[in-house]
PDB file of C-alpha atoms in Angstrom:
ATOM      1  CA  MET A  25       0.000   0.000   0.000  1.00 54.00           C
ATOM      2  CA  LYS A  26       1.342   3.395  -0.960  1.00 70.00           C
ATOM      3  CA  ILE A  27       0.907   6.407   1.305  1.00 77.00           C
ATOM      4  CA  SER A  28      -2.047   8.493   0.131  1.00 84.00           C
ATOM      5  CA  ARG A  29      -1.638  11.921  -1.408  1.00 87.00           C
ATOM      6  CA  THR A  30      -3.742  13.433   1.391  1.00 90.00           C
ATOM      7  CA  THR A  31      -1.450  11.958   4.050  1.00 88.00           C
ATOM      8  CA  ARG A  32       1.638  13.268   2.257  1.00 88.00           C
ATOM      9  CA  TYR A  33       0.169  16.749   1.765  1.00 93.00           C
ATOM     10  CA  LEU A  34      -0.933  16.988   5.391  1.00 94.00           C
ATOM     11  CA  HIS A  35       2.482  15.746   6.565  1.00 92.00           C
ATOM     12  CA  TRP A  36       4.486  18.291   4.566  1.00 93.00           C
ATOM     13  CA  PHE A  37       2.054  21.195   5.014  1.00 96.00           C
ATOM     14  CA  ILE A  38       1.957  20.783   8.798  1.00 96.00           C
ATOM     15  CA  ALA A  39       5.732  20.225   8.976  1.00 95.00           C
ATOM     16  CA  LEU A  40       6.529  23.379   6.987  1.00 96.00           C
ATOM     17  CA  CYS A  41       3.954  25.508   8.815  1.00 96.00           C
ATOM     18  CA  LEU A  42       5.050  24.265  12.239  1.00 95.00           C
ATOM     19  CA  LEU A  43       8.722  24.896  11.468  1.00 94.00           C
ATOM     20  CA  SER A  44       7.813  28.387  10.220  1.00 96.00           C
ATOM     21  CA  LEU A  45       5.831  29.138  13.373  1.00 96.00           C
ATOM     22  CA  VAL A  46       8.634  27.804  15.567  1.00 94.00           C
ATOM     23  CA  SER A  47      11.111  30.031  13.707  1.00 95.00           C
ATOM     24  CA  ILE A  48       8.851  33.064  14.118  1.00 95.00           C
ATOM     25  CA  GLY A  49       8.329  32.195  17.796  1.00 93.00           C
ATOM     26  CA  LEU A  50      12.067  31.954  18.429  1.00 93.00           C
ATOM     27  CA  TYR A  51      12.655  35.234  16.619  1.00 96.00           C
ATOM     28  CA  MET A  52       9.890  36.958  18.611  1.00 94.00           C
ATOM     29  CA  SER A  53      11.184  35.733  21.951  1.00 91.00           C
ATOM     30  CA  GLN A  54      14.775  36.735  21.199  1.00 94.00           C
ATOM     31  CA  THR A  55      14.056  40.163  19.704  1.00 95.00           C
ATOM     32  CA  SER A  56      10.851  41.207  21.522  1.00 92.00           C
ATOM     33  CA  SER A  57       9.181  41.679  18.139  1.00 92.00           C
ATOM     34  CA  TYR A  58       5.721  42.179  19.583  1.00 89.00           C
ATOM     35  CA  PHE A  59       4.170  43.105  16.231  1.00 93.00           C
ATOM     36  CA  LEU A  60       4.569  39.443  15.148  1.00 94.00           C
ATOM     37  CA  TYR A  61       2.617  37.972  18.079  1.00 93.00           C
ATOM     38  CA  PRO A  62      -0.852  38.434  16.515  1.00 94.00           C
ATOM     39  CA  TRP A  63       0.360  36.758  13.315  1.00 95.00           C
ATOM     40  CA  HIS A  64       2.023  33.914  15.216  1.00 96.00           C
ATOM     41  CA  LYS A  65      -1.094  33.315  17.292  1.00 95.00           C
ATOM     42  CA  SER A  66      -3.551  33.581  14.388  1.00 96.00           C
ATOM     43  CA  LEU A  67      -1.551  31.284  12.116  1.00 96.00           C
ATOM     44  CA  GLY A  68      -1.065  28.865  15.016  1.00 96.00           C
ATOM     45  CA  ILE A  69      -4.827  28.655  15.603  1.00 96.00           C
ATOM     46  CA  LEU A  70      -5.492  28.088  11.901  1.00 96.00           C
ATOM     47  CA  LEU A  71      -2.791  25.416  11.767  1.00 97.00           C
ATOM     48  CA  PHE A  72      -4.370  23.789  14.832  1.00 97.00           C
ATOM     49  CA  ILE A  73      -7.558  23.266  12.801  1.00 97.00           C
ATOM     50  CA  VAL A  74      -5.518  21.524  10.076  1.00 97.00           C
ATOM     51  CA  ILE A  75      -3.708  19.466  12.733  1.00 97.00           C
ATOM     52  CA  LEU A  76      -7.032  18.290  14.154  1.00 97.00           C
ATOM     53  CA  GLY A  77      -7.987  17.271  10.622  1.00 95.00           C
ATOM     54  CA  ARG A  78      -4.730  15.325  10.408  1.00 94.00           C
ATOM     55  CA  VAL A  79      -5.480  13.555  13.692  1.00 93.00           C
ATOM     56  CA  ILE A  80      -8.938  12.566  12.470  1.00 94.00           C
ATOM     57  CA  TRP A  81      -7.447  11.449   9.141  1.00 92.00           C
ATOM     58  CA  SER A  82      -4.919   9.242  10.952  1.00 88.00           C
ATOM     59  CA  TRP A  83      -7.723   7.641  12.981  1.00 88.00           C
ATOM     60  CA  ILE A  84      -9.923   6.810  10.017  1.00 89.00           C
ATOM     61  CA  ARG A  85      -7.129   5.786   7.649  1.00 81.00           C
ATOM     62  CA  THR A  86      -4.328   3.567   8.895  1.00 72.00           C
ATOM     63  CA  GLU A  87      -1.447   3.461   6.443  1.00 67.00           C
ATOM     64  CA  THR A  88       1.797   1.544   6.598  1.00 63.00           C
ATOM     65  CA  PHE A  89       4.817   1.689   4.371  1.00 60.00           C
ATOM     66  CA  PRO A  90       5.372  -1.309   2.112  1.00 58.00           C
ATOM     67  CA  SER A  91       8.978  -1.446   3.343  1.00 60.00           C
ATOM     68  CA  ALA A  92       7.788  -1.909   6.955  1.00 62.00           C
ATOM     69  CA  SER A  93       6.937  -5.555   6.350  1.00 66.00           C
ATOM     70  CA  ASN A  94      10.585  -6.662   6.441  1.00 76.00           C
ATOM     71  CA  LEU A  95      11.698  -4.571   9.418  1.00 79.00           C
ATOM     72  CA  PRO A  96      12.555  -5.906  12.868  1.00 83.00           C
ATOM     73  CA  THR A  97       9.672  -5.608  15.319  1.00 86.00           C
ATOM     74  CA  TRP A  98      11.515  -3.041  17.468  1.00 86.00           C
ATOM     75  CA  GLN A  99      11.884  -0.712  14.464  1.00 83.00           C
ATOM     76  CA  ILE A 100       8.200  -1.001  13.568  1.00 82.00           C
ATOM     77  CA  ILE A 101       7.193  -0.242  17.169  1.00 86.00           C
ATOM     78  CA  SER A 102       9.709   2.634  17.371  1.00 87.00           C
ATOM     79  CA  ALA A 103       8.361   4.131  14.146  1.00 83.00           C
ATOM     80  CA  GLN A 104       4.760   3.842  15.345  1.00 84.00           C
ATOM     81  CA  TRP A 105       5.539   5.521  18.669  1.00 89.00           C
ATOM     82  CA  SER A 106       7.664   8.277  17.146  1.00 88.00           C
ATOM     83  CA  HIS A 107       4.841   9.087  14.726  1.00 87.00           C
ATOM     84  CA  ARG A 108       2.352   9.157  17.595  1.00 90.00           C
ATOM     85  CA  LEU A 109       4.679  11.404  19.593  1.00 93.00           C
ATOM     86  CA  LEU A 110       5.092  13.802  16.658  1.00 93.00           C
ATOM     87  CA  LEU A 111       1.324  13.918  16.206  1.00 93.00           C
ATOM     88  CA  LEU A 112       0.850  14.545  19.941  1.00 95.00           C
ATOM     89  CA  ILE A 113       3.439  17.349  19.883  1.00 95.00           C
ATOM     90  CA  THR A 114       1.702  19.011  16.940  1.00 95.00           C
ATOM     91  CA  VAL A 115      -1.530  18.993  18.968  1.00 97.00           C
ATOM     92  CA  LEU A 116       0.009  20.094  22.268  1.00 97.00           C
ATOM     93  CA  PHE A 117       1.991  22.988  20.779  1.00 95.00           C
ATOM     94  CA  PRO A 118      -1.078  25.034  19.781  1.00 96.00           C
ATOM     95  CA  VAL A 119      -3.086  23.840  22.806  1.00 97.00           C
ATOM     96  CA  SER A 120      -0.373  25.148  25.140  1.00 97.00           C
ATOM     97  CA  GLY A 121      -0.191  28.430  23.197  1.00 96.00           C
ATOM     98  CA  ILE A 122      -3.958  28.912  23.267  1.00 96.00           C
ATOM     99  CA  THR A 123      -4.097  28.005  26.977  1.00 97.00           C
ATOM    100  CA  MET A 124      -1.240  30.411  27.742  1.00 96.00           C
ATOM    101  CA  ASN A 125      -3.070  33.274  26.028  1.00 95.00           C
ATOM    102  CA  ILE A 126      -6.445  32.680  27.617  1.00 97.00           C
ATOM    103  CA  ALA A 127      -5.076  32.005  31.117  1.00 97.00           C
ATOM    104  CA  ASN A 128      -2.876  35.102  30.973  1.00 96.00           C
ATOM    105  CA  GLY A 129      -5.871  37.228  30.018  1.00 95.00           C
ATOM    106  CA  PHE A 130      -4.864  37.934  26.403  1.00 95.00           C
ATOM    107  CA  GLY A 131      -7.987  36.330  25.005  1.00 93.00           C
ATOM    108  CA  LEU A 132      -8.062  34.502  21.713  1.00 94.00           C
ATOM    109  CA  HIS A 133      -8.033  36.261  18.373  1.00 94.00           C
ATOM    110  CA  ILE A 134      -7.657  35.137  14.766  1.00 95.00           C
ATOM    111  CA  PHE A 135      -6.325  38.210  13.004  1.00 93.00           C
ATOM    112  CA  SER A 136      -8.930  40.860  13.912  1.00 88.00           C
ATOM    113  CA  TRP A 137     -11.698  38.389  14.768  1.00 94.00           C
ATOM    114  CA  THR A 138     -12.173  37.947  18.525  1.00 94.00           C
ATOM    115  CA  LEU A 139     -13.045  34.457  19.731  1.00 93.00           C
ATOM    116  CA  ILE A 140     -12.442  35.185  23.427  1.00 94.00           C
ATOM    117  CA  SER A 141     -12.061  38.770  24.614  1.00 94.00           C
ATOM    118  CA  THR A 142      -8.963  40.052  26.348  1.00 92.00           C
ATOM    119  CA  ASN A 143      -9.583  40.269  30.097  1.00 92.00           C
ATOM    120  CA  ILE A 144      -9.455  44.006  30.764  1.00 91.00           C
ATOM    121  CA  VAL A 145     -10.242  45.271  34.266  1.00 93.00           C
ATOM    122  CA  GLU A 146      -9.998  49.000  34.969  1.00 92.00           C
ATOM    123  CA  GLY A 147      -7.979  49.510  31.806  1.00 92.00           C
ATOM    124  CA  LYS A 148      -5.421  46.767  32.511  1.00 93.00           C
ATOM    125  CA  ARG A 149      -5.086  43.237  31.193  1.00 92.00           C
ATOM    126  CA  ILE A 150      -5.530  40.832  34.091  1.00 94.00           C
ATOM    127  CA  ALA A 151      -4.567  37.150  34.035  1.00 94.00           C
ATOM    128  CA  LEU A 152      -7.506  34.800  34.516  1.00 95.00           C
ATOM    129  CA  PHE A 153      -5.404  32.041  36.068  1.00 96.00           C
ATOM    130  CA  LYS A 154      -1.727  32.927  36.254  1.00 96.00           C
ATOM    131  CA  PRO A 155      -0.392  29.500  37.404  1.00 97.00           C
ATOM    132  CA  LEU A 156      -2.064  27.820  34.420  1.00 97.00           C
ATOM    133  CA  GLY A 157      -0.649  30.500  32.120  1.00 96.00           C
ATOM    134  CA  GLN A 158       2.842  29.904  33.502  1.00 97.00           C
ATOM    135  CA  PHE A 159       2.461  26.134  33.155  1.00 98.00           C
ATOM    136  CA  ALA A 160       1.245  26.524  29.560  1.00 98.00           C
ATOM    137  CA  HIS A 161       4.178  28.833  28.801  1.00 96.00           C
ATOM    138  CA  SER A 162       6.668  26.313  30.234  1.00 97.00           C
ATOM    139  CA  THR A 163       4.966  23.533  28.297  1.00 97.00           C
ATOM    140  CA  HIS A 164       5.111  25.575  25.074  1.00 96.00           C
ATOM    141  CA  GLN A 165       8.862  26.106  25.557  1.00 94.00           C
ATOM    142  CA  THR A 166       9.567  22.501  26.580  1.00 96.00           C
ATOM    143  CA  LEU A 167       7.699  21.185  23.553  1.00 96.00           C
ATOM    144  CA  LEU A 168      10.171  23.051  21.366  1.00 93.00           C
ATOM    145  CA  TRP A 169      13.000  20.837  22.642  1.00 94.00           C
ATOM    146  CA  VAL A 170      10.902  17.670  22.563  1.00 95.00           C
ATOM    147  CA  LEU A 171       9.977  18.508  18.968  1.00 94.00           C
ATOM    148  CA  ALA A 172      13.620  19.168  18.027  1.00 93.00           C
ATOM    149  CA  ILE A 173      14.808  15.830  19.443  1.00 94.00           C
ATOM    150  CA  THR A 174      11.912  13.841  17.990  1.00 93.00           C
ATOM    151  CA  LEU A 175      12.294  15.537  14.605  1.00 93.00           C
ATOM    152  CA  PHE A 176      16.017  14.752  14.583  1.00 94.00           C
ATOM    153  CA  ILE A 177      15.218  11.074  15.190  1.00 92.00           C
ATOM    154  CA  HIS A 178      12.436  11.141  12.577  1.00 91.00           C
ATOM    155  CA  ILE A 179      14.630  12.701   9.880  1.00 91.00           C
ATOM    156  CA  SER A 180      17.566  10.436  10.780  1.00 91.00           C
ATOM    157  CA  ALA A 181      15.328   7.381  10.426  1.00 88.00           C
ATOM    158  CA  ALA A 182      14.062   8.571   7.025  1.00 88.00           C
ATOM    159  CA  LEU A 183      17.647   9.071   5.815  1.00 89.00           C
ATOM    160  CA  TYR A 184      18.642   5.678   7.258  1.00 89.00           C
ATOM    161  CA  HIS A 185      15.883   4.041   5.228  1.00 83.00           C
ATOM    162  CA  HIS A 186      16.851   5.935   2.103  1.00 84.00           C
ATOM    163  CA  TRP A 187      20.640   5.606   2.180  1.00 88.00           C
ATOM    164  CA  TYR A 188      21.323   2.474   4.222  1.00 89.00           C
ATOM    165  CA  ARG A 189      18.300   0.213   3.678  1.00 81.00           C
ATOM    166  CA  LYS A 190      17.682   1.672   0.217  1.00 81.00           C
ATOM    167  CA  ASP A 191      13.929   1.187   0.590  1.00 80.00           C
ATOM    168  CA  THR A 192      11.060   3.399  -0.569  1.00 76.00           C
ATOM    169  CA  THR A 193      10.135   5.044   2.743  1.00 76.00           C
ATOM    170  CA  LEU A 194      11.463   8.499   1.865  1.00 78.00           C
ATOM    171  CA  THR A 195      10.500   8.376  -1.803  1.00 78.00           C
ATOM    172  CA  ASN A 196       6.941   7.425  -0.799  1.00 79.00           C
ATOM    173  CA  MET A 197       6.724  10.460   1.493  1.00 81.00           C
ATOM    174  CA  LEU A 198       8.101  12.648  -1.303  1.00 82.00           C
ATOM    175  CA  GLY A 199       5.393  11.304  -3.617  1.00 78.00           C
ATOM    176  CA  LYS A 200       7.759   9.668  -6.080  1.00 75.00           C
ATOM    177  CA  GLU A 201       6.879   6.467  -7.852  1.00 59.00           C
ATOM    178  CA  GLU A 202       8.478   3.220  -6.778  1.00 49.00           C
ATOM    179  CA  ARG A 203      11.183   1.895  -9.078  1.00 45.00           C
TER     180      ARG A 203
END
């Protein structure tokens, strides 16, 4: 069975968008570029909708690589769990960002459309639940490192399959025909 076009498109679209948002997030935090925050948040919320679609897609359509049939059991299990972890990270990243914003009283906005109003009391933004906001912020930052490590393993495994095993794992994900 070949990986479906929808699976490939979702994989690459989410990967590129998430890496872009992570890059913007790192830039914002290092340079205090506050004008980028609304864009980062809005694009993150929109990507979250696509990510939820990807989660649903993975539940209703189970796909395996043809090359997985001749792998040792430990590699099959490792691949399954690393994919689940990557999917979980892609869900938790926006959830922690959304939670951080709401708990810290910033509300929730997609561009200029308000989903949840900023908590303003006597002209000042007031956190709704500061400990939760701090936890969500820590989670958001920690997920960056968990994502980096998991992505390194994921990419290394894809290159291992391509260069060492010389199977079709990577070419399938790139949408190329089998030889």
